[in-house]
mmCIF file of C-alpha atoms in Angstrom:
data_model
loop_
_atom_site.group_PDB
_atom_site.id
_atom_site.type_symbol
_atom_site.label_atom_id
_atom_site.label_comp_id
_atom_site.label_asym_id
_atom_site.label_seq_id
_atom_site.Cartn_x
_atom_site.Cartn_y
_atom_site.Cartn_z
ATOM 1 C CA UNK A 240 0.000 0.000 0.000
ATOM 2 C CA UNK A 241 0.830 3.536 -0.520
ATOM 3 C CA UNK A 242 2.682 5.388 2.128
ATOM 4 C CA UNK A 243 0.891 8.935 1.840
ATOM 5 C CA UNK A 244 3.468 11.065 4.307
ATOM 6 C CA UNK A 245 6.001 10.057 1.556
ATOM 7 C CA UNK A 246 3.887 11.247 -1.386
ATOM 8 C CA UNK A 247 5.268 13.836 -3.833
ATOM 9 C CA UNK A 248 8.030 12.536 -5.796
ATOM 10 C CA UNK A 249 10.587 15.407 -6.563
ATOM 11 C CA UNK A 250 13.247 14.681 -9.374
ATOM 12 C CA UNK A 251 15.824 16.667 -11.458
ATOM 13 C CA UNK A 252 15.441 15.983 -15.096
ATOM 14 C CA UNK A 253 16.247 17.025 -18.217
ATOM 15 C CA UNK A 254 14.053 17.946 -21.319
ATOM 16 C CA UNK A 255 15.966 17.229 -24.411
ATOM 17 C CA UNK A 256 14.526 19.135 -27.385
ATOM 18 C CA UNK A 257 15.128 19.127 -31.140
ATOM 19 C CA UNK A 258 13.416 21.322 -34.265
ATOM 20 C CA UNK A 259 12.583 19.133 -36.960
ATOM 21 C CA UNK A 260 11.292 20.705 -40.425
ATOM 22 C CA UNK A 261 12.553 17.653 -42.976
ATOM 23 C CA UNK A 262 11.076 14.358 -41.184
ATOM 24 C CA UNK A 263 8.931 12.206 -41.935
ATOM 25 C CA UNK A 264 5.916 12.604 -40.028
ATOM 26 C CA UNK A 265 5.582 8.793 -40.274
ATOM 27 C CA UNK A 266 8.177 8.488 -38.319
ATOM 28 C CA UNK A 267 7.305 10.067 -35.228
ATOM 29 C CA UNK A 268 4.716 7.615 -33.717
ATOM 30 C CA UNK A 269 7.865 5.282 -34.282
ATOM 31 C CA UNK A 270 10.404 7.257 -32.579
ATOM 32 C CA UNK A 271 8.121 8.136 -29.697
ATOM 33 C CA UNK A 272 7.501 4.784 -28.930
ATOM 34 C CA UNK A 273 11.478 3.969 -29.381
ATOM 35 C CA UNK A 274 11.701 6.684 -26.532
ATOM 36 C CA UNK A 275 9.023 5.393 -23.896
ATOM 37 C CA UNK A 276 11.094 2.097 -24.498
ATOM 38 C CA UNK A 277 14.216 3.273 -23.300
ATOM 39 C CA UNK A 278 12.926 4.925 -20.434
ATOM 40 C CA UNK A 279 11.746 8.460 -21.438
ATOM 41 C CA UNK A 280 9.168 9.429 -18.435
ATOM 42 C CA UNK A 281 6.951 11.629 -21.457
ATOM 43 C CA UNK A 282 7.522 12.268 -25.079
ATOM 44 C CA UNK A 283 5.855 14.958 -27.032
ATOM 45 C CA UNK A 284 5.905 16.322 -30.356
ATOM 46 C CA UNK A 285 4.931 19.831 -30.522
ATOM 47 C CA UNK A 286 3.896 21.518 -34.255
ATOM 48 C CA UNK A 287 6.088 24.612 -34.825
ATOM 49 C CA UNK A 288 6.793 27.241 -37.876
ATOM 50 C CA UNK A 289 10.834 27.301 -38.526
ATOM 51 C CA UNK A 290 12.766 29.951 -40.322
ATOM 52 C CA UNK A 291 11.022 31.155 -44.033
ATOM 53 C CA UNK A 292 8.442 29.999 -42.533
ATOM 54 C CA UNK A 293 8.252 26.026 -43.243
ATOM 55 C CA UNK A 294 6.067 24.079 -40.617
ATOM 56 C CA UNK A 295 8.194 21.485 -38.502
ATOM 57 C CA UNK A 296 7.566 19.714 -35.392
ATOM 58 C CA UNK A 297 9.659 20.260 -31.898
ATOM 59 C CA UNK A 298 10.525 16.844 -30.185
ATOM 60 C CA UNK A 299 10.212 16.817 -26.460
ATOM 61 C CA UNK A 300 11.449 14.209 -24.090
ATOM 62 C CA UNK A 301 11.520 14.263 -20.540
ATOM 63 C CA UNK A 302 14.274 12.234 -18.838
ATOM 64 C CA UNK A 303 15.983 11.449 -16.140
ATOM 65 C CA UNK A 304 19.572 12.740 -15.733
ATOM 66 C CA UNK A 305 21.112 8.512 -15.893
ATOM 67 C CA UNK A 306 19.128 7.955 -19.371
ATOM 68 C CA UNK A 307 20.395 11.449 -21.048
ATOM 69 C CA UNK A 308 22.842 8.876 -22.950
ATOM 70 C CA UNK A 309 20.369 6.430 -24.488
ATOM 71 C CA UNK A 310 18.209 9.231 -25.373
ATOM 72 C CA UNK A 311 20.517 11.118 -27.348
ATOM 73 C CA UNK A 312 21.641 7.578 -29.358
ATOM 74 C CA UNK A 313 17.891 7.133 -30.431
ATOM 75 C CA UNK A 314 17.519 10.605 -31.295
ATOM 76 C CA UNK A 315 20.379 10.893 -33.363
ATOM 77 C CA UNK A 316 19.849 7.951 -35.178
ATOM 78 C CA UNK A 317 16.021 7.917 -35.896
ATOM 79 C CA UNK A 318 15.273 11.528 -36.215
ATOM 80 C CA UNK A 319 16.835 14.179 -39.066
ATOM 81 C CA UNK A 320 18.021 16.658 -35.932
ATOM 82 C CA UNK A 321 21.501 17.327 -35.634
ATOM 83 C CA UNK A 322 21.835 18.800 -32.528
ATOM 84 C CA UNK A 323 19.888 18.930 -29.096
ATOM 85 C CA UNK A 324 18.628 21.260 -26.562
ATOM 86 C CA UNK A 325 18.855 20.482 -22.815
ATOM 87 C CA UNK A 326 16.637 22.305 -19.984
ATOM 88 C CA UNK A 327 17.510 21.533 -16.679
ATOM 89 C CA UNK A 328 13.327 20.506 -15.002
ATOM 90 C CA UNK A 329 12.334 19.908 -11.341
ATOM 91 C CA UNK A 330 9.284 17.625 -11.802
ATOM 92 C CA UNK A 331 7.103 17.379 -9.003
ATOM 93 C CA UNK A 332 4.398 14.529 -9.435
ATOM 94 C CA UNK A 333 1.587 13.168 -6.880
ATOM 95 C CA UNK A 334 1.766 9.950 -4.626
ATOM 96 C CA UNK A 335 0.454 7.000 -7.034
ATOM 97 C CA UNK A 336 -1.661 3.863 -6.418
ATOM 98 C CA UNK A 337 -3.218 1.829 -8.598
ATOM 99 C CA UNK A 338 -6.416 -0.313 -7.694
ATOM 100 C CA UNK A 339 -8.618 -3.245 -9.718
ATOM 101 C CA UNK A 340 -11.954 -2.943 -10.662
ATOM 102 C CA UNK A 341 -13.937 -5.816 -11.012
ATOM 103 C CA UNK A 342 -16.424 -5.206 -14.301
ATOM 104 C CA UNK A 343 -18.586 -6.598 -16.506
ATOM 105 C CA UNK A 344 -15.204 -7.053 -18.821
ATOM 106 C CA UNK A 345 -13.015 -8.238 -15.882
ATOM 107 C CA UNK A 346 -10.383 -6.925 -13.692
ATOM 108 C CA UNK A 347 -9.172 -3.215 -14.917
ATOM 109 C CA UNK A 348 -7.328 -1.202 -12.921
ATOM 110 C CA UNK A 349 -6.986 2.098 -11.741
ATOM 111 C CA UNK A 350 -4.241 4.745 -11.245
ATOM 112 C CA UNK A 351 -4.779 7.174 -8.635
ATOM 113 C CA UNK A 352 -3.383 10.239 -7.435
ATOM 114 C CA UNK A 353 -2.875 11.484 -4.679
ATOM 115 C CA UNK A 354 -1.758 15.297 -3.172
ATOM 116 C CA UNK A 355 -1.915 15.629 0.932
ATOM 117 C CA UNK A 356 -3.005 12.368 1.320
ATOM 118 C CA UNK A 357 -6.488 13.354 -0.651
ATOM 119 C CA UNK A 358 -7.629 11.710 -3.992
ATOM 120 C CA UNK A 359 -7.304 13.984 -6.650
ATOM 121 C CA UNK A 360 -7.035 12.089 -9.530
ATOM 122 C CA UNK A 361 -8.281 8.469 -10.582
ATOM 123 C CA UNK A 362 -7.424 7.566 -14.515
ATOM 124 C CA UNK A 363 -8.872 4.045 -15.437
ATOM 125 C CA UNK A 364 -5.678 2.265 -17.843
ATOM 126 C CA UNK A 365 -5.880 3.327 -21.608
ATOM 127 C CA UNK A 366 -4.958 -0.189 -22.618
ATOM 128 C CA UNK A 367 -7.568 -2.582 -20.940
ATOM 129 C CA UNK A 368 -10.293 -0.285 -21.162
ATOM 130 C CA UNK A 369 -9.230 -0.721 -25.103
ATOM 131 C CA UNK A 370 -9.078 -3.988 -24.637
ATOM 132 C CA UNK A 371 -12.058 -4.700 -22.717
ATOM 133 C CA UNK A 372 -14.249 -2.474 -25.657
ATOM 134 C CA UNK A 373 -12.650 -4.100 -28.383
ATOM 135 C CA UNK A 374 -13.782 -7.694 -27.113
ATOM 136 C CA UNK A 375 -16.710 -7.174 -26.611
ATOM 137 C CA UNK A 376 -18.376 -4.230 -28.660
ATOM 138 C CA UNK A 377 -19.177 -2.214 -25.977
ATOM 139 C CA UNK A 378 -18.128 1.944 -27.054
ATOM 140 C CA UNK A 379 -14.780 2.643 -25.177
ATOM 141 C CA UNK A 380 -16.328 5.342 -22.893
ATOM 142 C CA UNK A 381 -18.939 3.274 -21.348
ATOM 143 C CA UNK A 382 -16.369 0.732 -20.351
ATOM 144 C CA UNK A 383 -14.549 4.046 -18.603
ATOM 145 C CA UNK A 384 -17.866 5.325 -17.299
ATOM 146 C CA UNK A 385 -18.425 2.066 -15.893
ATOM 147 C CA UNK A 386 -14.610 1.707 -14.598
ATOM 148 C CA UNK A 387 -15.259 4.999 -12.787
ATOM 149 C CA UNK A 388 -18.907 4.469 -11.331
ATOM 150 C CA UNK A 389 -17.435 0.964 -9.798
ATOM 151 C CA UNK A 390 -14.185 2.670 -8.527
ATOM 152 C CA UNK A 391 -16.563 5.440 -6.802
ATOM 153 C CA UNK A 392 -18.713 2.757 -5.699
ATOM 154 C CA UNK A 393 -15.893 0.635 -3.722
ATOM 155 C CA UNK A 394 -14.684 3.674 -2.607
ATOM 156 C CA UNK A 395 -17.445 5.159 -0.484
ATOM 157 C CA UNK A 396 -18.216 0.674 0.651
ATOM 158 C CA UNK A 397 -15.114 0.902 1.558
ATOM 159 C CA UNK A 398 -15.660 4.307 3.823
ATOM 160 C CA UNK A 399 -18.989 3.148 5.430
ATOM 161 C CA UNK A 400 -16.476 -0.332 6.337
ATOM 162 C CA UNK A 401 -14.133 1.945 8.127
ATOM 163 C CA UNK A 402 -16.659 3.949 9.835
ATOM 164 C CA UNK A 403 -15.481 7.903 7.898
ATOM 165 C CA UNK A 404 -18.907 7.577 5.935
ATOM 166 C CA UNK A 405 -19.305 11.211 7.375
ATOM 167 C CA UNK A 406 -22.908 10.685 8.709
ATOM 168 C CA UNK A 407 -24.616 13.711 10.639
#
């Protein structure tokens, strides 16, 4: 379980950054997922207008300082860039747990976040939710709907168990 006096996670990273105006744009689902492979914690492609005024895109990747290395080799040898910009970034992200539904579909679970020990955030995962539509026809946002209601639902069982139901 979750230890929530130990919840903010505080790291230095680095944001690497290149302008690309002669890639393929076919390429960058490809090199994004290269990326994520090798450790990048987010990778983002941003569209930009570059000098006499041709449209490009700016690559983004947020890393820790260990796997500045790695990300440079990838970058260099699946993009067109031929240099790199590096921003020095304190990233400050909430406590995480993750949780499993039980649905119609199966098990899916849930990240949640926390910030002073309070719930803030509660994302069901992309990829089963996906999953769990695709195999059975159902649209992909009532399977999330339905991931949500049940989450919500456990939660306050699981208050009224432990007695902070918050009766008057």
């Amino acid at each position: 379980m979750f230890d929530h006096r130990h919840e903010h996670i505080d790291d230095r990273m680095v944001l690497l950054q290149a302008n690309l105006d002669d890639m393929n744009p076919e390429y960058v689902s490809y090199v994004s997922d290269r990326l994520f492979e090798a450790g990048a914690n987010d990778v983002y492609w941003i569209p930009i207008v570059m000098k006499r005024g041709r449209p490009g895109v700016m690559l983004n990747v947020l890393v820790s300082e260990e796997r500045i290395g790695e990300m440079e080799r990838i970058v260099f040898a699946e993009t067109t860039t031929l240099g790199l910009r590096y921003l020095r970034a304190d990233v400050h992200r909430l406590g995480r747990e993750f949780a499993t539904v039980e649905t119609p579909w199966g098990p899916i679970t849930v990240k949640l976040g926390f910030h002073r020990g309070e719930l803030v955030q509660m994302a069901p995962e992309f990829k089963e939710c996906e999953a769990a539509a695709k195999s059975s026809g159902v649209p992909l946002k009532t399977v999330y709907d339905e991931v949500r209601r049940r989450y919500a639902d456990m939660r306050s069982a699981a208050g009224q168990q432990s007695g902070s139901g918050g009766g008057t």
